[in-house]
Amino acid sequence: EYDIVKYGAVVYMADGTSYNISAENPKSKDEAMELVIARKTIVAPWGMLIRRELFDRYNIRFDPIFTVGEDWLVVAQLLFHATSLKFLPNVYAYNYNRVNETSCTNNLTLKKRVQQYTVLKRIESLVGGDRYSKAFGYTRAMLPLEMVAAHGKRETAEWLHRESECGDFLRLKDLIVADVSLKRKIRLLKLLGKSLEIGCCYKKLPNRIK
């Protein structure tokens, strides 16, 4: 009856504990897309049943150039083209194993994390950034925070300096409107300052303030 049916899952951790993830219940497709863009939901196809026709009609495939974020992009594409959705709150089918120490999720390098920016830009190109500006701003604020938490401010700033498109990674405009705490915004401002300190390519910053 539906193009996509989403349900909950059980997550098993390396320490032997487990917990349930319930599927959200968005009131509209736009609300569901906002959750996906902001990654406030499971952004992986294993948490849902998907009509195969969506993959075939719109040529949706996992892009092998991405080590991280390829499932996020696929879910956004599927949701964008789907016409009917169903969300089931309970856990029906999937057990998610976080015990595997060799998995990509458990071995996220800074280089892998940066791929998520490219994925985010592809999603923005697909669905339109203005329509979901709040969700995109939130994610552009959270991604560098995750990088700093995992790899340190200095290493993150140096990586941004080496990337030719680092001016798009963290925009002051997004930082101002992002729905994150003041404490997090201060951390991001410090990251911007560190990037400027080491000569990051934020020469475009004045234009982005506008």
Coordinates of N, CA and C in Angstrom, one line a residue:
E1 N 0.8 -1.2 0.0 CA 0.0 0.0 0.0 C 0.8 1.3 0.0
Y2 N 2.1 1.2 0.4 CA 3.0 2.4 0.6 C 4.3 2.2 -0.1
D3 N 4.9 3.3 -0.5 CA 6.2 3.3 -1.1 C 7.3 3.0 -0.1
I4 N 7.1 3.5 1.1 CA 8.1 3.3 2.2 C 7.4 3.0 3.5
V5 N 7.8 2.0 4.1 CA 7.3 1.7 5.5 C 8.5 1.6 6.4
K6 N 8.4 2.5 7.4 CA 9.5 2.6 8.3 C 9.1 2.1 9.7
Y7 N 10.1 1.4 10.4 CA 9.8 0.8 11.7 C 11.0 1.0 12.6
G8 N 10.8 0.6 13.8 CA 11.9 0.7 14.8 C 12.9 -0.5 14.7
A9 N 13.9 -0.4 15.6 CA 15.0 -1.4 15.5 C 15.5 -1.6 16.9
V10 N 16.3 -2.7 17.1 CA 17.0 -2.9 18.4 C 18.5 -2.8 18.1
V11 N 19.1 -1.9 18.8 CA 20.6 -1.7 18.7 C 21.3 -2.5 19.8
Y12 N 22.3 -3.3 19.3 CA 23.1 -4.1 20.2 C 24.5 -3.4 20.3
M13 N 25.0 -3.1 21.5 CA 26.3 -2.5 21.7 C 27.4 -3.5 22.1
A14 N 28.6 -3.0 22.0 CA 29.8 -3.9 22.3 C 29.8 -4.3 23.7
D15 N 29.3 -3.5 24.7 CA 29.3 -3.9 26.1 C 28.2 -4.8 26.5
G16 N 27.5 -5.3 25.5 CA 26.4 -6.3 25.8 C 25.0 -5.7 26.1
T17 N 25.0 -4.4 26.1 CA 23.7 -3.8 26.3 C 22.9 -3.6 25.0
S18 N 21.7 -3.3 25.1 CA 20.9 -3.0 23.9 C 19.8 -2.0 24.2
Y19 N 19.3 -1.4 23.2 CA 18.2 -0.4 23.4 C 17.4 -0.4 22.1
N20 N 16.1 0.1 22.2 CA 15.2 0.2 21.1 C 15.2 1.6 20.5
I21 N 15.1 1.6 19.2 CA 14.9 2.9 18.5 C 13.5 2.8 17.9
S22 N 12.7 3.8 18.2 CA 11.3 3.8 17.7 C 11.3 4.7 16.5
A23 N 10.5 4.4 15.5 CA 10.3 5.2 14.3 C 9.5 6.4 14.7
E24 N 9.9 7.6 14.2 CA 9.1 8.8 14.4 C 7.8 8.7 13.7
N25 N 7.0 9.7 14.0 CA 5.7 9.7 13.3 C 5.4 11.1 12.8
P26 N 6.1 11.5 11.7 CA 6.0 12.9 11.1 C 4.6 13.0 10.5
K27 N 4.1 14.2 10.6 CA 2.7 14.5 10.1 C 2.7 14.7 8.6
S28 N 3.8 14.9 8.0 CA 3.8 15.1 6.5 C 5.1 14.7 5.9
K29 N 5.2 14.6 4.6 CA 6.4 14.3 3.9 C 7.5 15.3 4.2
D30 N 7.1 16.6 4.2 CA 8.1 17.7 4.5 C 8.7 17.5 5.8
E31 N 7.9 17.1 6.8 CA 8.4 16.9 8.2 C 9.4 15.7 8.2
A32 N 9.0 14.7 7.5 CA 9.9 13.5 7.4 C 11.2 13.9 6.7
M33 N 11.2 14.7 5.7 CA 12.4 15.2 5.0 C 13.3 16.0 6.0
E34 N 12.7 16.9 6.7 CA 13.4 17.7 7.7 C 14.2 16.8 8.7
L35 N 13.5 15.7 9.1 CA 14.2 14.8 10.1 C 15.4 14.1 9.4
V36 N 15.2 13.8 8.1 CA 16.3 13.1 7.4 C 17.5 14.1 7.2
I37 N 17.2 15.3 6.8 CA 18.3 16.3 6.5 C 19.0 16.6 7.8
A38 N 18.3 16.7 8.9 CA 18.9 17.0 10.2 C 19.5 15.8 10.9
R39 N 19.3 14.6 10.3 CA 19.7 13.3 10.8 C 19.2 13.1 12.2
K40 N 17.9 13.5 12.4 CA 17.2 13.3 13.7 C 16.4 12.0 13.6
T41 N 16.7 11.1 12.7 CA 16.1 9.9 12.5 C 17.1 8.9 11.9
I42 N 16.7 7.7 11.8 CA 17.6 6.7 11.2 C 17.7 7.0 9.7
V43 N 19.0 7.3 9.3 CA 19.2 7.7 7.8 C 19.9 6.5 7.1
A44 N 19.3 5.4 7.3 CA 19.8 4.2 6.6 C 18.6 3.3 6.2
P45 N 18.7 2.7 5.0 CA 17.6 1.9 4.5 C 17.3 0.7 5.3
W46 N 18.2 0.2 6.2 CA 17.9 -1.0 6.9 C 16.7 -0.8 7.9
G47 N 16.3 0.4 8.1 CA 15.2 0.7 9.0 C 13.8 0.8 8.3
M48 N 13.7 0.3 7.1 CA 12.5 0.5 6.4 C 12.3 -0.6 5.3
L49 N 11.1 -0.7 4.8 CA 10.8 -1.5 3.6 C 10.5 -0.5 2.5
I50 N 11.1 -0.8 1.3 CA 11.1 0.2 0.2 C 10.5 -0.5 -1.0
R51 N 9.6 0.2 -1.7 CA 9.1 -0.3 -3.0 C 10.3 -0.3 -4.0
R52 N 10.6 -1.5 -4.6 CA 11.7 -1.6 -5.5 C 11.6 -0.6 -6.7
E53 N 10.4 -0.3 -7.1 CA 10.2 0.5 -8.2 C 10.8 1.9 -8.1
L54 N 10.9 2.4 -6.8 CA 11.6 3.7 -6.6 C 13.1 3.6 -7.0
F55 N 13.7 2.5 -6.7 CA 15.1 2.4 -7.1 C 15.3 2.3 -8.6
D56 N 14.4 1.6 -9.3 CA 14.5 1.4 -10.7 C 14.0 2.6 -11.5
R57 N 12.9 3.2 -11.2 CA 12.4 4.3 -11.9 C 13.3 5.5 -11.9
Y58 N 13.9 5.8 -10.7 CA 14.7 7.0 -10.5 C 16.2 6.7 -10.5
N59 N 16.5 5.5 -10.8 CA 18.0 5.1 -10.9 C 18.7 5.4 -9.6
I60 N 18.1 5.1 -8.5 CA 18.7 5.3 -7.2 C 19.7 4.2 -6.8
R61 N 20.9 4.5 -6.6 CA 21.9 3.5 -6.2 C 22.9 4.1 -5.2
F62 N 23.6 3.2 -4.5 CA 24.6 3.6 -3.5 C 25.8 4.0 -4.3
D63 N 26.3 5.2 -4.0 CA 27.4 5.8 -4.8 C 28.7 5.2 -4.1
P64 N 29.5 4.4 -4.9 CA 30.7 3.8 -4.3 C 31.8 4.8 -3.9
I65 N 31.7 6.1 -4.4 CA 32.7 7.1 -4.0 C 32.7 7.5 -2.5
F66 N 31.5 7.2 -1.9 CA 31.3 7.6 -0.5 C 31.6 6.4 0.4
T67 N 32.4 6.6 1.4 CA 32.6 5.6 2.5 C 31.6 5.9 3.6
V68 N 31.2 7.1 3.8 CA 30.3 7.6 4.8 C 29.2 8.4 4.2
G69 N 28.0 8.2 4.6 CA 26.9 9.1 4.1 C 26.2 8.6 2.9
E70 N 26.6 7.5 2.3 CA 26.0 7.0 1.1 C 24.5 6.5 1.4
D71 N 24.3 6.0 2.5 CA 22.9 5.6 2.9 C 22.1 6.8 3.2
W72 N 22.6 7.8 3.8 CA 21.9 9.1 4.0 C 21.4 9.7 2.7
L73 N 22.2 9.7 1.7 CA 21.9 10.2 0.4 C 20.8 9.4 -0.3
V74 N 20.9 8.0 -0.2 CA 19.9 7.1 -0.7 C 18.5 7.3 -0.1
V75 N 18.5 7.4 1.3 CA 17.2 7.6 2.0 C 16.6 9.0 1.6
A76 N 17.4 10.0 1.4 CA 16.8 11.3 1.0 C 16.2 11.2 -0.4
Q77 N 16.9 10.5 -1.3 CA 16.4 10.3 -2.7 C 15.1 9.5 -2.7
L78 N 15.1 8.5 -1.9 CA 13.9 7.7 -1.8 C 12.7 8.5 -1.3
L79 N 12.9 9.2 -0.2 CA 11.9 10.0 0.4 C 11.4 11.1 -0.6
F80 N 12.3 11.7 -1.3 CA 12.0 12.8 -2.2 C 11.0 12.3 -3.3
H81 N 11.2 11.0 -3.8 CA 10.4 10.5 -4.9 C 9.2 9.7 -4.4
A82 N 9.2 9.3 -3.2 CA 8.0 8.5 -2.7 C 6.8 9.4 -2.6
T83 N 5.6 8.7 -2.8 CA 4.3 9.4 -2.8 C 3.5 9.0 -1.6
S84 N 3.9 7.9 -0.9 CA 3.1 7.4 0.2 C 4.1 6.8 1.3
L85 N 3.8 7.2 2.5 CA 4.7 6.7 3.6 C 3.9 6.2 4.8
K86 N 4.5 5.2 5.5 CA 3.9 4.7 6.7 C 5.0 4.5 7.7
F87 N 4.7 5.0 9.0 CA 5.6 4.9 10.1 C 5.0 4.0 11.1
L88 N 5.7 2.9 11.5 CA 5.3 2.0 12.5 C 6.2 2.2 13.7
P89 N 5.7 2.5 14.9 CA 6.6 2.9 16.0 C 7.3 1.7 16.6
N90 N 6.8 0.5 16.5 CA 7.4 -0.6 17.2 C 8.6 -1.2 16.4
V91 N 9.3 -2.1 17.1 CA 10.4 -2.8 16.5 C 9.8 -4.1 15.9
Y92 N 10.0 -4.3 14.6 CA 9.4 -5.4 13.9 C 10.4 -6.4 13.3
A93 N 11.5 -5.9 12.9 CA 12.3 -6.8 12.1 C 13.8 -6.7 12.3
Y94 N 14.3 -5.5 12.6 CA 15.8 -5.3 12.4 C 16.6 -5.2 13.8
N95 N 17.6 -6.0 13.8 CA 18.6 -5.9 14.9 C 19.9 -5.3 14.3
Y96 N 20.3 -4.1 14.9 CA 21.4 -3.4 14.4 C 22.6 -3.7 15.3
N97 N 23.7 -4.3 14.7 CA 24.9 -4.7 15.4 C 25.9 -3.6 15.5
R98 N 26.2 -3.1 16.6 CA 27.3 -2.1 16.8 C 28.5 -2.7 17.4
V99 N 28.6 -4.1 17.4 CA 29.7 -4.8 18.1 C 30.9 -4.9 17.1
N100 N 30.6 -4.9 15.8 CA 31.7 -5.1 14.8 C 32.7 -4.0 14.8
E101 N 33.8 -4.2 15.4 CA 34.8 -3.2 15.5 C 35.5 -2.7 14.1
T102 N 35.3 -3.6 13.1 CA 35.9 -3.2 11.8 C 34.9 -2.4 10.9
S103 N 33.7 -2.2 11.4 CA 32.7 -1.5 10.6 C 33.1 0.0 10.4
C104 N 32.7 0.6 9.3 CA 33.0 2.0 9.0 C 32.5 2.9 10.1
T105 N 31.3 2.6 10.6 CA 30.8 3.5 11.6 C 31.7 3.6 12.9
N106 N 32.3 2.5 13.2 CA 33.2 2.4 14.3 C 34.6 2.9 14.0
N107 N 34.9 3.2 12.8 CA 36.2 3.7 12.4 C 36.2 4.9 11.5
L108 N 35.5 6.0 12.1 CA 35.3 7.2 11.3 C 36.6 8.1 11.4
T109 N 37.3 8.2 10.3 CA 38.4 9.2 10.3 C 37.9 10.5 9.9
L110 N 38.7 11.5 10.1 CA 38.3 12.9 9.7 C 38.0 13.0 8.2
K111 N 38.8 12.3 7.4 CA 38.6 12.3 5.9 C 37.3 11.7 5.6
K112 N 36.9 10.6 6.3 CA 35.6 10.0 6.0 C 34.5 10.9 6.4
R113 N 34.6 11.6 7.5 CA 33.5 12.5 8.0 C 33.3 13.6 7.1
V114 N 34.3 14.1 6.5 CA 34.2 15.3 5.5 C 33.3 14.9 4.3
Q115 N 33.3 13.6 4.0 CA 32.4 13.2 2.9 C 31.0 13.6 3.1
Q116 N 30.6 13.7 4.4 CA 29.2 14.0 4.6 C 28.8 15.3 4.2
Y117 N 29.8 16.3 4.1 CA 29.5 17.6 3.5 C 29.1 17.5 2.0
T118 N 29.8 16.6 1.3 CA 29.5 16.4 -0.1 C 28.1 15.8 -0.3
V119 N 27.8 14.9 0.6 CA 26.5 14.2 0.6 C 25.4 15.3 0.9
L120 N 25.7 16.1 1.9 CA 24.7 17.2 2.3 C 24.4 18.1 1.1
K121 N 25.5 18.5 0.4 CA 25.3 19.4 -0.8 C 24.5 18.7 -1.9
R122 N 24.7 17.4 -2.1 CA 23.9 16.7 -3.1 C 22.4 16.6 -2.6
I123 N 22.2 16.4 -1.4 CA 20.8 16.4 -0.9 C 20.2 17.8 -1.1
E124 N 20.9 18.8 -0.8 CA 20.5 20.2 -0.9 C 20.1 20.5 -2.4
S125 N 21.0 20.0 -3.3 CA 20.7 20.2 -4.7 C 19.4 19.5 -5.1
L126 N 19.2 18.3 -4.5 CA 18.0 17.5 -4.9 C 16.7 18.2 -4.4
V127 N 16.6 18.5 -3.1 CA 15.4 18.9 -2.5 C 15.2 20.4 -2.4
G128 N 16.3 21.2 -2.6 CA 16.2 22.7 -2.5 C 16.5 23.1 -1.1
G129 N 17.6 23.9 -1.0 CA 18.0 24.4 0.3 C 17.1 25.4 1.0
D130 N 16.4 26.2 0.2 CA 15.6 27.2 0.8 C 14.4 26.6 1.5
R131 N 13.9 25.5 0.9 CA 12.7 24.9 1.5 C 12.9 24.3 2.8
Y132 N 14.1 23.8 3.1 CA 14.4 23.2 4.3 C 15.7 23.9 5.0
S133 N 15.7 25.2 4.9 CA 16.9 25.9 5.3 C 17.2 25.7 6.8
K134 N 16.2 25.6 7.6 CA 16.5 25.4 9.1 C 17.2 24.0 9.3
A135 N 16.7 23.0 8.6 CA 17.3 21.6 8.8 C 18.7 21.6 8.3
F136 N 18.9 22.2 7.1 CA 20.3 22.3 6.5 C 21.2 23.1 7.4
G137 N 20.8 24.2 8.0 CA 21.6 25.0 8.8 C 22.0 24.2 10.1
Y138 N 21.0 23.5 10.6 CA 21.3 22.6 11.8 C 22.4 21.6 11.5
T139 N 22.3 20.9 10.4 CA 23.3 19.9 10.1 C 24.6 20.5 9.8
R140 N 24.7 21.6 9.1 CA 26.0 22.3 8.8 C 26.7 22.7 10.1
A141 N 25.8 22.9 11.2 CA 26.4 23.3 12.5 C 26.9 22.1 13.2
M142 N 26.1 21.0 13.1 CA 26.4 19.8 13.9 C 27.6 19.0 13.4
L143 N 27.8 18.9 12.1 CA 28.8 18.2 11.5 C 30.2 18.6 12.0
P144 N 30.6 19.9 12.0 CA 31.9 20.3 12.5 C 32.0 20.0 14.0
L145 N 30.9 20.1 14.7 CA 31.0 19.8 16.2 C 31.3 18.4 16.4
E146 N 30.8 17.5 15.6 CA 31.1 16.1 15.7 C 32.6 15.8 15.3
M147 N 33.1 16.6 14.3 CA 34.5 16.4 13.9 C 35.4 16.9 15.0
V148 N 35.1 18.0 15.6 CA 35.9 18.6 16.7 C 35.9 17.6 17.9
A149 N 34.7 17.1 18.2 CA 34.6 16.2 19.4 C 35.5 14.9 19.2
A150 N 35.5 14.4 17.9 CA 36.2 13.2 17.7 C 37.7 13.4 17.4
H151 N 38.1 14.5 16.8 CA 39.4 14.6 16.2 C 40.2 15.9 16.8
G152 N 39.5 16.7 17.5 CA 40.1 17.9 18.1 C 40.0 19.1 17.2
K153 N 40.0 20.3 17.8 CA 39.8 21.6 17.0 C 40.9 21.8 16.0
R154 N 42.1 21.6 16.5 CA 43.3 21.9 15.6 C 43.3 21.1 14.4
E155 N 43.1 19.8 14.5 CA 43.1 18.9 13.4 C 42.0 19.2 12.4
T156 N 40.8 19.5 13.0 CA 39.6 19.8 12.2 C 39.9 21.1 11.4
A157 N 40.4 22.1 12.0 CA 40.7 23.4 11.4 C 41.7 23.2 10.3
E158 N 42.7 22.4 10.5 CA 43.8 22.2 9.5 C 43.2 21.4 8.3
W159 N 42.3 20.5 8.6 CA 41.7 19.8 7.5 C 40.8 20.8 6.6
L160 N 40.1 21.6 7.3 CA 39.3 22.6 6.5 C 40.2 23.5 5.7
H161 N 41.4 23.8 6.2 CA 42.3 24.6 5.5 C 42.8 23.9 4.2
R162 N 42.9 22.6 4.3 CA 43.4 21.9 3.1 C 42.4 21.7 2.0
E163 N 41.1 21.8 2.4 CA 40.0 21.5 1.5 C 39.7 22.7 0.7
S164 N 39.6 22.6 -0.6 CA 39.3 23.7 -1.5 C 38.0 24.3 -1.3
E165 N 37.0 23.5 -0.8 CA 35.6 24.0 -0.6 C 35.3 24.3 0.8
C166 N 36.3 24.6 1.6 CA 36.0 24.7 3.1 C 35.2 25.9 3.4
G167 N 35.1 26.9 2.5 CA 34.2 28.0 2.7 C 32.8 27.6 2.8
D168 N 32.4 26.4 2.2 CA 31.0 26.0 2.3 C 30.8 25.1 3.5
F169 N 31.8 24.7 4.2 CA 31.6 23.8 5.3 C 30.9 24.4 6.5
L170 N 31.3 25.6 6.8 CA 30.7 26.2 8.0 C 30.5 27.7 7.7
R171 N 29.2 28.0 7.5 CA 28.9 29.4 7.1 C 28.3 30.2 8.3
L172 N 28.8 31.4 8.5 CA 28.4 32.1 9.7 C 26.9 32.4 9.7
K173 N 26.3 32.5 8.5 CA 24.9 32.7 8.4 C 24.1 31.5 9.0
D174 N 24.6 30.3 8.7 CA 24.0 29.1 9.2 C 24.2 29.0 10.7
L175 N 25.4 29.4 11.2 CA 25.7 29.3 12.6 C 24.7 30.2 13.4
I176 N 24.4 31.4 12.9 CA 23.5 32.3 13.6 C 22.1 31.8 13.7
V177 N 21.6 31.2 12.6 CA 20.2 30.7 12.6 C 20.0 29.3 13.1
A178 N 21.1 28.5 13.2 CA 21.1 27.1 13.6 C 20.4 26.9 14.9
D179 N 19.5 25.9 15.0 CA 18.8 25.6 16.2 C 19.6 24.7 17.1
V180 N 20.7 25.3 17.6 CA 21.6 24.6 18.5 C 21.9 25.6 19.7
S181 N 22.4 25.0 20.8 CA 22.6 25.8 22.0 C 23.6 26.9 21.8
L182 N 23.6 27.9 22.7 CA 24.6 28.9 22.6 C 26.0 28.4 22.9
K183 N 26.1 27.4 23.7 CA 27.4 26.8 24.0 C 28.0 26.2 22.8
R184 N 27.1 25.5 22.0 CA 27.6 24.9 20.7 C 28.0 26.0 19.7
K185 N 27.2 27.1 19.7 CA 27.6 28.1 18.7 C 28.9 28.8 19.1
I186 N 29.2 28.9 20.4 CA 30.5 29.4 20.8 C 31.6 28.5 20.4
R187 N 31.4 27.2 20.5 CA 32.4 26.3 20.0 C 32.7 26.4 18.5
L188 N 31.6 26.6 17.8 CA 31.8 26.7 16.3 C 32.5 28.0 16.0
L189 N 32.2 29.1 16.7 CA 32.9 30.4 16.5 C 34.4 30.2 16.8
K190 N 34.7 29.4 17.8 CA 36.1 29.2 18.1 C 36.8 28.4 17.0
L191 N 36.0 27.5 16.4 CA 36.6 26.7 15.3 C 36.8 27.6 14.1
L192 N 35.9 28.5 13.8 CA 36.1 29.5 12.8 C 37.4 30.3 13.0
G193 N 37.5 30.7 14.3 CA 38.7 31.5 14.7 C 40.0 30.8 14.5
K194 N 40.0 29.5 14.8 CA 41.2 28.7 14.6 C 41.5 28.5 13.2
S195 N 40.4 28.4 12.3 CA 40.6 28.2 10.9 C 41.3 29.5 10.3
L196 N 40.8 30.6 10.8 CA 41.4 31.9 10.3 C 42.8 32.0 10.8
E197 N 43.1 31.6 12.0 CA 44.4 31.7 12.6 C 45.4 30.9 11.8
I198 N 45.1 29.7 11.3 CA 46.0 28.9 10.5 C 46.0 29.2 9.0
G199 N 45.2 30.3 8.7 CA 45.2 30.7 7.3 C 44.2 29.9 6.4
C200 N 43.1 29.5 7.0 CA 42.1 28.7 6.3 C 41.5 29.6 5.1
C201 N 41.0 28.9 4.1 CA 40.5 29.6 3.0 C 39.1 30.3 3.2
Y202 N 38.9 30.9 4.4 CA 37.7 31.6 4.7 C 37.8 33.0 4.2
K203 N 38.5 33.2 3.1 CA 38.6 34.6 2.6 C 37.2 35.0 2.1
K204 N 36.4 34.1 1.8 CA 35.0 34.4 1.3 C 34.1 34.7 2.5
L205 N 34.6 34.7 3.7 CA 33.7 34.9 4.9 C 32.9 36.2 4.8
P206 N 33.5 37.3 4.5 CA 32.7 38.6 4.5 C 31.5 38.5 3.6
N207 N 31.6 37.8 2.4 CA 30.5 37.6 1.5 C 29.4 36.8 2.1
R208 N 29.8 35.8 2.9 CA 28.9 34.8 3.5 C 28.1 35.5 4.7
I209 N 28.7 36.5 5.3 CA 28.1 37.2 6.4 C 26.8 37.9 5.8
K210 N 26.9 38.3 4.6 CA 25.8 39.0 4.0 C 24.6 38.1 3.9

